[in-house]
Coordinates of C-alpha atoms and ligand atoms in Angstrom, one line a residue:
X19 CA -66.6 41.2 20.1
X20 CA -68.0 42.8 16.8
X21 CA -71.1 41.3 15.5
X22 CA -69.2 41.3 11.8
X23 CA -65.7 41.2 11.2
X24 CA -65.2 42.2 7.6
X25 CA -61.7 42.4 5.5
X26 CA -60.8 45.7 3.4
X27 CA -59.3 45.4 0.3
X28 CA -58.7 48.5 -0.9
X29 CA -55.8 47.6 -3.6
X30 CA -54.0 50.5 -5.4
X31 CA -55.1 53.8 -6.8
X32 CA -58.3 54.8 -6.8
X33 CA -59.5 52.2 -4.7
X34 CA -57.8 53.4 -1.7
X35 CA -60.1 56.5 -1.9
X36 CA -63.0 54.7 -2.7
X37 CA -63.0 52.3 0.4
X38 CA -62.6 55.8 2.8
X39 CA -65.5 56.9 1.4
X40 CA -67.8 53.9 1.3
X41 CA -66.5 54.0 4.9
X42 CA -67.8 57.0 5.9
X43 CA -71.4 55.8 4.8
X44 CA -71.5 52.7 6.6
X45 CA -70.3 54.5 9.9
X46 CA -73.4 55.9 9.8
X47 CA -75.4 52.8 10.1
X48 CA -73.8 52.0 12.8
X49 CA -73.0 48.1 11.7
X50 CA -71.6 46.6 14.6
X51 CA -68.7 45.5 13.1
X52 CA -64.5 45.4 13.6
X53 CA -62.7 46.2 9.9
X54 CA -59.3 44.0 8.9
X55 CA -57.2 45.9 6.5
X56 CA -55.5 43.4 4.3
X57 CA -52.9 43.8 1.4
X58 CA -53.9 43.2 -2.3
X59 CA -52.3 44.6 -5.7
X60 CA -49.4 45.7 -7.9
X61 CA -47.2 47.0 -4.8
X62 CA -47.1 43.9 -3.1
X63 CA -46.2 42.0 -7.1
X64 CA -43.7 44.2 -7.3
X65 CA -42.0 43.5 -4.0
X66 CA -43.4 39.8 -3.4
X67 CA -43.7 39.0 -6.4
X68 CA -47.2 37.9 -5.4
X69 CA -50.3 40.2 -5.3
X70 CA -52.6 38.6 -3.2
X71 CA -50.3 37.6 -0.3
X72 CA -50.9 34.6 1.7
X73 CA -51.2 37.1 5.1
X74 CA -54.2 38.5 3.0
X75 CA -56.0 34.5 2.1
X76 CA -55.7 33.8 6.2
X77 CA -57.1 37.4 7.0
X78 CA -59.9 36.9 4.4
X79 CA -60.4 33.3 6.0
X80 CA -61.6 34.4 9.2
X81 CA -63.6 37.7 8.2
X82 CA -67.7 36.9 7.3
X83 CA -66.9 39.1 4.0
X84 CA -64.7 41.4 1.9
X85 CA -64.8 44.9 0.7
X86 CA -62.5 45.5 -2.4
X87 CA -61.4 48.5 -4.2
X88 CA -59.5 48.2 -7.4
X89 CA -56.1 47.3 -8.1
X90 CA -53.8 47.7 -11.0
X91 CA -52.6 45.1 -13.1
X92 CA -50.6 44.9 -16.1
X93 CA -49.8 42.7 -19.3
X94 CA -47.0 39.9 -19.0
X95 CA -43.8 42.1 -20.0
X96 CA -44.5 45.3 -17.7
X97 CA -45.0 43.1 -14.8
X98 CA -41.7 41.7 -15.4
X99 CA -39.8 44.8 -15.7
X100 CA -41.6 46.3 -12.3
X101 CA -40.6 43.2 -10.5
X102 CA -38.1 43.8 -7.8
X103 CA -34.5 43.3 -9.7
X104 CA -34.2 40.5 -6.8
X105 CA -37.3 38.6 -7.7
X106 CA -36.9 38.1 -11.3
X107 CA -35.7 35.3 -12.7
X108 CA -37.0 33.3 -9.6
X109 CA -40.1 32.0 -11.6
X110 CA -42.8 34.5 -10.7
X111 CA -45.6 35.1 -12.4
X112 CA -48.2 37.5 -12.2
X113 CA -52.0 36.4 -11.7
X114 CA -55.0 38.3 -11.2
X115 CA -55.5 38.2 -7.6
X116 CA -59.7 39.0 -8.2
X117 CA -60.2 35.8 -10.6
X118 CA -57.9 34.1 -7.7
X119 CA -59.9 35.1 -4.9
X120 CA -62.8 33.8 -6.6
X121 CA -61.0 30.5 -7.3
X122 CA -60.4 29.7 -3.9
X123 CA -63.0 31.4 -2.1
X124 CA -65.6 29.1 -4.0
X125 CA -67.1 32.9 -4.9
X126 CA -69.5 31.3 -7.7
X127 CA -72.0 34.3 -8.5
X128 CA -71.5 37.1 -9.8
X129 CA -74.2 39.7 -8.7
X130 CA -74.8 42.8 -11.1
X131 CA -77.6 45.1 -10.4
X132 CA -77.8 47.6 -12.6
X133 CA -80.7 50.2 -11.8
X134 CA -81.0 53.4 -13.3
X135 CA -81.4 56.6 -10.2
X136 CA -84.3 59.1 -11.1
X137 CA -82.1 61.9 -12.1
X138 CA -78.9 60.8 -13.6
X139 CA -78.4 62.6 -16.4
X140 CA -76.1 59.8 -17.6
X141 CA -78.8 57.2 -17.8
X142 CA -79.8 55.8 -21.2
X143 CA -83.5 55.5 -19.4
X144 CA -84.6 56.4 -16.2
X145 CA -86.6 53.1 -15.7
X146 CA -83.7 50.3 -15.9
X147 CA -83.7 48.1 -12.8
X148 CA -81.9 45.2 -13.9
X149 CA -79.8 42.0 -11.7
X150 CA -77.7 40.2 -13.6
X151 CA -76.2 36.8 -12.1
X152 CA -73.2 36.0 -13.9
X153 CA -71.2 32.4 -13.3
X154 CA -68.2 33.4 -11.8
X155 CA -66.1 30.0 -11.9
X156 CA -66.2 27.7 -15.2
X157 CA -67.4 28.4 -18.4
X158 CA -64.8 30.0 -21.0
X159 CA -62.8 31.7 -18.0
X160 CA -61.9 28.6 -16.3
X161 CA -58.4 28.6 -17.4
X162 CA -58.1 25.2 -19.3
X163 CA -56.6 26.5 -21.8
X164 CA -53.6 25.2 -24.6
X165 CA -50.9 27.5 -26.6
X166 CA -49.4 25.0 -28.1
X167 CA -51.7 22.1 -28.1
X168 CA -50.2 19.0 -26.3
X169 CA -50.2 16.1 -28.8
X170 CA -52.4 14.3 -26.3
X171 CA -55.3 16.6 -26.0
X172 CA -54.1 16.6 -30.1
X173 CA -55.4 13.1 -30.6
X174 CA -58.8 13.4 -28.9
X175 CA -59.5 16.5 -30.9
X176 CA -58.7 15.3 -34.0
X177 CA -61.2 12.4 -34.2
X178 CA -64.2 15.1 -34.4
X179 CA -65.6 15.1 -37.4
X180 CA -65.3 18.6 -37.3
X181 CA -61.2 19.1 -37.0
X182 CA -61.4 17.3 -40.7
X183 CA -60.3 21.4 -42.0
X184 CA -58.1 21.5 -38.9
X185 CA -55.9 18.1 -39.1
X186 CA -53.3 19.8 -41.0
X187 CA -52.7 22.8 -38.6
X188 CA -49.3 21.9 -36.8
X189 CA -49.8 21.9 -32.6
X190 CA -47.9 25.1 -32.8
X191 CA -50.3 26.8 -35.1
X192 CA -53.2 26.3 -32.7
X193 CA -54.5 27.7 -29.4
X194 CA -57.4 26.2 -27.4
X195 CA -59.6 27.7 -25.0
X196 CA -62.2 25.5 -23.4
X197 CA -65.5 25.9 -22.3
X198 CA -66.5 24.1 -19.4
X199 CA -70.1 23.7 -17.9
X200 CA -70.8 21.8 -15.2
X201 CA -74.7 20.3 -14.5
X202 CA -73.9 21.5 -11.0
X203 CA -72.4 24.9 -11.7
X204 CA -75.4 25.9 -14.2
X205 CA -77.9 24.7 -11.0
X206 CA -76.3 26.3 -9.3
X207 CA -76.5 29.6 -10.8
X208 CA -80.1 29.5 -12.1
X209 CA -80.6 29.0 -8.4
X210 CA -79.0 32.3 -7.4
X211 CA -80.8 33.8 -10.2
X212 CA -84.4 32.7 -9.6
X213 CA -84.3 32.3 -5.8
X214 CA -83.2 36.3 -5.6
X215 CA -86.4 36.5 -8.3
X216 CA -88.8 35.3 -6.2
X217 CA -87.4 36.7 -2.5
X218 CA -87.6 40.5 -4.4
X219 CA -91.1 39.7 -5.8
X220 CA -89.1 40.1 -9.6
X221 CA -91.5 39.3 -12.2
X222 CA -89.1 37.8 -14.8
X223 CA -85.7 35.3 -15.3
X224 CA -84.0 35.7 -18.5
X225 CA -81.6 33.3 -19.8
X226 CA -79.0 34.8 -22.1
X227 CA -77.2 31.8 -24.0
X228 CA -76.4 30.2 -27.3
X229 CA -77.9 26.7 -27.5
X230 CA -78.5 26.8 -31.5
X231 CA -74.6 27.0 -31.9
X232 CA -72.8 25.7 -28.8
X233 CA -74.9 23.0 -28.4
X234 CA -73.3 21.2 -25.2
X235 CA -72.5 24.0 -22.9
X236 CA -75.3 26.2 -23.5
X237 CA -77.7 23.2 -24.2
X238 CA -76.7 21.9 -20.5
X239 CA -77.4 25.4 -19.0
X240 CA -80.8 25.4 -20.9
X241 CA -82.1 22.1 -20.3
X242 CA -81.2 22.7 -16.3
X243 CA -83.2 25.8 -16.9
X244 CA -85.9 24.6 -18.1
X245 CA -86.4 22.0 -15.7
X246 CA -85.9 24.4 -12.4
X247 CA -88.3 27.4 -13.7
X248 CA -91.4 24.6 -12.5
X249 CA -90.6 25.4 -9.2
X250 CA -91.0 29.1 -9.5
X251 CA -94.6 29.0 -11.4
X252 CA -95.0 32.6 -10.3
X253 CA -91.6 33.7 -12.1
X254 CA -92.1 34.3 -15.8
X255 CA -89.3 32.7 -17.4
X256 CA -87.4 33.6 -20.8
X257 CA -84.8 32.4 -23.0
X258 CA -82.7 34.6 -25.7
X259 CA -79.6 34.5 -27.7
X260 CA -76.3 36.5 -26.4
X261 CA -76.2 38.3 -29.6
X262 CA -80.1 39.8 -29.6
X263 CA -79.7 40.4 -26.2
X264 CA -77.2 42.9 -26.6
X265 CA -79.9 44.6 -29.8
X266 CA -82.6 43.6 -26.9
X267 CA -80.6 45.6 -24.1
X268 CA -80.1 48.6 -25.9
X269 CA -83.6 48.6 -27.8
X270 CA -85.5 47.9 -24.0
X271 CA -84.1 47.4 -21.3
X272 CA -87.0 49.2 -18.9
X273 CA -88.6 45.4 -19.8
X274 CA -85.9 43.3 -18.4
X275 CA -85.6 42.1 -14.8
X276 CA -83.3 39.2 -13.7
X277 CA -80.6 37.9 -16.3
X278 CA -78.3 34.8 -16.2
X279 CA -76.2 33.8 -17.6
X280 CA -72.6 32.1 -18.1
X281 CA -68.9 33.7 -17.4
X282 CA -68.3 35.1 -20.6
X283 CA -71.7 36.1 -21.9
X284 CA -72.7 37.7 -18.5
X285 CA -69.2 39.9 -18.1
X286 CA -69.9 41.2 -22.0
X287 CA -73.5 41.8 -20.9
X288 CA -73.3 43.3 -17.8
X289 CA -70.8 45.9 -19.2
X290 CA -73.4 46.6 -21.6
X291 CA -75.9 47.3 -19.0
X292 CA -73.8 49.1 -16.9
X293 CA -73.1 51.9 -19.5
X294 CA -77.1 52.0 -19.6
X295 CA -77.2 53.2 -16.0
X296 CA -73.9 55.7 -16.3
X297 CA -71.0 53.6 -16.3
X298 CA -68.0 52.8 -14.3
X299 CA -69.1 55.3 -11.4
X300 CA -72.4 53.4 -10.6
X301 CA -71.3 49.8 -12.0
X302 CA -70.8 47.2 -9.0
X303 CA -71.1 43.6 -8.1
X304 CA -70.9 41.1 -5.4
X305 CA -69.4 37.6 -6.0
X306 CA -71.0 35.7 -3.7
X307 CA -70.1 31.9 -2.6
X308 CA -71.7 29.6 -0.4
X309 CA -70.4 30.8 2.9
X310 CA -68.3 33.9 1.4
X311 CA -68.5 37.1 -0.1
X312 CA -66.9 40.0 -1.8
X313 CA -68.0 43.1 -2.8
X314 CA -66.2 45.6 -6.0
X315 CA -67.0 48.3 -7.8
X316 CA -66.5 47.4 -11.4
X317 CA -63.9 50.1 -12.2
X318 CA -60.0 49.6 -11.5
X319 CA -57.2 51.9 -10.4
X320 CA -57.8 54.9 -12.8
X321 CA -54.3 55.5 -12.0
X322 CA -54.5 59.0 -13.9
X323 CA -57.1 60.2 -11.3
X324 CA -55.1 59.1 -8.0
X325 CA -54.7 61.6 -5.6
X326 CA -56.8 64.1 -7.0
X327 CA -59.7 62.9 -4.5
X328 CA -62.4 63.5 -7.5
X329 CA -63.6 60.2 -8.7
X330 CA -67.2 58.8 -8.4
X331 CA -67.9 57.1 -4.9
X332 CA -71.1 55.8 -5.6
X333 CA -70.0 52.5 -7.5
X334 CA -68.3 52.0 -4.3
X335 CA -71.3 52.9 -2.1
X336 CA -73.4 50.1 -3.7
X337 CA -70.8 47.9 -3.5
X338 CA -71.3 48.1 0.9
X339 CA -75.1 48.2 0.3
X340 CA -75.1 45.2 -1.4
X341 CA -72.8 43.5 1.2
X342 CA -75.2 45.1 4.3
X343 CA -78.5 42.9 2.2
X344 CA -75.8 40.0 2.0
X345 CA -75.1 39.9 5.5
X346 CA -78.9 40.0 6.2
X347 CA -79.2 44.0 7.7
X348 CA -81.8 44.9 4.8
X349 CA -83.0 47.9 7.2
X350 CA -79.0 49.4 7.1
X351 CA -78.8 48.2 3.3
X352 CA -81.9 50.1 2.8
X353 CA -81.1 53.4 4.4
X354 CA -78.2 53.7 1.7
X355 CA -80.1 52.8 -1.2
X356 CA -82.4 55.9 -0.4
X357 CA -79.9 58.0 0.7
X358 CA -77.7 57.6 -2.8
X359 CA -81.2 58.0 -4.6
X360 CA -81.5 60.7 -3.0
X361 CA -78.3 62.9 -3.2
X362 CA -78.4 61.7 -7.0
X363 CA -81.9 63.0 -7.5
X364 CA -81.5 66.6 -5.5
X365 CA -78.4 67.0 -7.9
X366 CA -76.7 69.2 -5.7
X367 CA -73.4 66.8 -5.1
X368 CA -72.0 65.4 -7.6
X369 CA -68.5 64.2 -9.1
X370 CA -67.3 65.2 -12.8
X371 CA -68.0 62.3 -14.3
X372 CA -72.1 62.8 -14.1
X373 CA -72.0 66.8 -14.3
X374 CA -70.1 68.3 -11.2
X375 CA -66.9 69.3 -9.4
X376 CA -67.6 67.7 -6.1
X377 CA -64.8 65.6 -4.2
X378 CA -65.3 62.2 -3.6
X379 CA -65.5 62.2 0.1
X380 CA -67.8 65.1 -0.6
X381 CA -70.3 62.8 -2.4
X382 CA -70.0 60.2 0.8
X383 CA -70.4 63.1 3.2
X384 CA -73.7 63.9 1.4
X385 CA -75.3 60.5 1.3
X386 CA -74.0 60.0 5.1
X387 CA -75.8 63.1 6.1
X388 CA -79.0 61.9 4.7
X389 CA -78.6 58.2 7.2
X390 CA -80.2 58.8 10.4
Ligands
NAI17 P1 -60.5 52.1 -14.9 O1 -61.8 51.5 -14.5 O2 -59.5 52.1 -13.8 O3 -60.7 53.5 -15.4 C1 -61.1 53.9 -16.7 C2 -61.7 55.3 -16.8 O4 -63.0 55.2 -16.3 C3 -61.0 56.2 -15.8 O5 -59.9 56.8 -16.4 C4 -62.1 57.2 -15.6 O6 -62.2 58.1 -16.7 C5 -63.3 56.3 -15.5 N1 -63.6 55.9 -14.1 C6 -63.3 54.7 -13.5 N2 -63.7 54.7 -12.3 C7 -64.3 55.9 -12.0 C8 -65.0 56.4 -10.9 N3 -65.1 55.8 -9.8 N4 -65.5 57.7 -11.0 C9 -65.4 58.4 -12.2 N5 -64.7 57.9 -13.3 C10 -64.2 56.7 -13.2 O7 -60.0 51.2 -16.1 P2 -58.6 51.2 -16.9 O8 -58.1 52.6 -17.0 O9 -58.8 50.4 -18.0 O10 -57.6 50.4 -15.9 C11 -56.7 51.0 -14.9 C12 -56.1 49.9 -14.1 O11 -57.2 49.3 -13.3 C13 -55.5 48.8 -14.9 O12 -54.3 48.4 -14.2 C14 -56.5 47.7 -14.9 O13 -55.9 46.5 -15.0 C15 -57.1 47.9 -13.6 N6 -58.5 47.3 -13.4 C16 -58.8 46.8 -12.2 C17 -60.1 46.3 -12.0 C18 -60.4 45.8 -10.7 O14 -59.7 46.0 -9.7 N7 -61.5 45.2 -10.5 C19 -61.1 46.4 -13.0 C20 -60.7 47.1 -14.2 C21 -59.4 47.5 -14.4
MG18 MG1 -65.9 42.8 -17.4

């Protein structure tokens, strides 16, 4: 048996083409390990009428990790009308099959780093090396959420002092989307983030919040921070406000090192600091649970670039490397980092979208050559 069994997602689109490539680097690290192909994405919506069939949960349940593409997805009406004539009607609705997996895989942490390669000509800086840890579960994406506002939920609301300018807004009128922390969710996050701080010798934690105005959730996530940064005396340990961060990021990021933060805040930010280090073909993350894993580029489908074999591999790339340091092969993990430093430094491969006409598998070809 295979040291590693790992599932492969690789969804619809580009992600299909991605995966092959990201293949053909890890080959040559010679992971002892035994893929499982599983099914994720619009095709299997449109004739299930369920994207992330149950075949693909009970592969992903006995596999150590997951290596995901991209798949398409659509707004409410389109995924009706591409729903199998037989299907509709019969109660289906669509669901994001990523913030599903991450649901019931537990996958609480978000992992971004975001690290500008000597050479990129579509870095804002060449000395960004950033890690964001993003909650992944609770916070403004949890899903509570009301449209129109039940008359029971109604009643608690409306004895804050501060629905007085509300009261006469009919249920109808009002949508709610709530924000849930919990003590044990921020932990556990400000763990992630500080224990990856001090096992990478990182010299700083920043805390990206809103305390002064959301006083509850943010306050929690705070106070928990507060408290755990005594047990890392060697970590310095900072605290800003969503909003200057994103002045912050743009102004200096060369001076930033670990950020947290919660769902929301972290997904706007780490976009943000993606674009800093060249965008959707470098931009990856891991969402990482206790005993689970799985590993994305950020970009989706691109479904106008499918087929033409041209799009950026190296978001993808990352995306393994980060699942080899996961698993614990830091040697194998490391051989790719210098590899894709490498071919993007000597400039001599590279797709359209940072200044060539190379293929895809062209790009994996070149940082495969460079593994011994
Ligand atoms: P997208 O990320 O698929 O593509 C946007 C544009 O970014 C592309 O047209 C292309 O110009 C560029 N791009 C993306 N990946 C690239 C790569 N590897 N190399 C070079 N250039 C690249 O986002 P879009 O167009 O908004 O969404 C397309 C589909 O993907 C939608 O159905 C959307 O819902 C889905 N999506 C899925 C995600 C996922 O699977 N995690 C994430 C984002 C979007
Ligand atoms: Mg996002």
């Amino acid at each position: 048996m295979a040291r590693y069994t790992i599932a492969l997602l690789p969804g619809d689109g580009i992600g299909k083409e991605v995966v092959e490539a990201a293949l053909m680097v890890l080959e040559k690290t010679k992971l002892d390990v035994e893929y499982i192909e599983a099914q994720i994405g619009w095709e299997f919506w449109k004739t299930e009428g369920n994207p992330l069939p149950d075949r693909t949960i009970r592969i992903l349940k006995n596999t150590a990790c997951a290596l995901f593409g991209a798949i398409t997805s659509k707004p409410k009406e389109e995924a009706m009308n591409e729903l199998a004539p037989k299907l509709r009607e019969k109660g289906f609705v669509y669901y994001s099959p990523i913030v599903r997996l991450r649901q019931e895989f537990n996958l609480h942490t978000n992992m971004r780093p975001c690290k500008a390669y000597k050479g990129n000509p579509l870095n804002f800086r060449d000395d960004i090396d950033l890690v964001i840890f993003r909650e992944n579960t609770e916070g403004l994406y949890c899903g509570v959420e009301y449209h129109p506002v039940p008359e029971d939920f109604r009643k608690v609301i409306n004895k804050h002092r501060k629905m007085n300018k509300f009261k006469i807004v009919p249920n109808v009128e009002m949508a709610v989307s709530l924000r849930i922390f919990t003590r044990k969710g921020c932990q556990r996050i400000l763990k992630s983030a500080f224990d990856f701080a001090r096992k990478h010798k990182r010299k700083s934690v920043t805390l990206i919040e809103k305390p002064n105005v959301i006083r509850e959730t943010s306050g929690m996530m705070v106070n928990e921070a507060r408290k755990m940064r005594n047990q890392y005396p060697e970590i310095d340990f900072y605290e800003t406000n969503v909003d200057a961060m994103a002045m912050w990021l743009v102004k200096n990021p060369q001076k930033y090192d670990i950020l947290v933060a919660s769902n929301m805040f972290g997904d706007i930010i780490s976009d943000l600091a993606a674009q800093l280090i060249g965008g959707l073909g470098f931009a990856y993350s891991g969402n990482i649970g206790n005993d689970y894993a799985l590993f994305e580029p950020t970009h989706g489908s691109a479904p106008k670039y499918v087929g033409m074999h041209k799009v950026n591999p190296i978001a993808m790339i990352l995306a393994a490397r980060l699942m080899l340091e996961w698993l614990g092969e830091e040697e194998k993990a490391a051989k790719i980092e210098k590899a894709v430093s490498e071919v993007i430094a000597e400039g001599k491969v590279r797709t359209y979208d940072f200044g060539g006409n190379n293929k895809t598998l062209d790009v994996a070809k070149a940082v495969a050559d460079r593994i011994e």
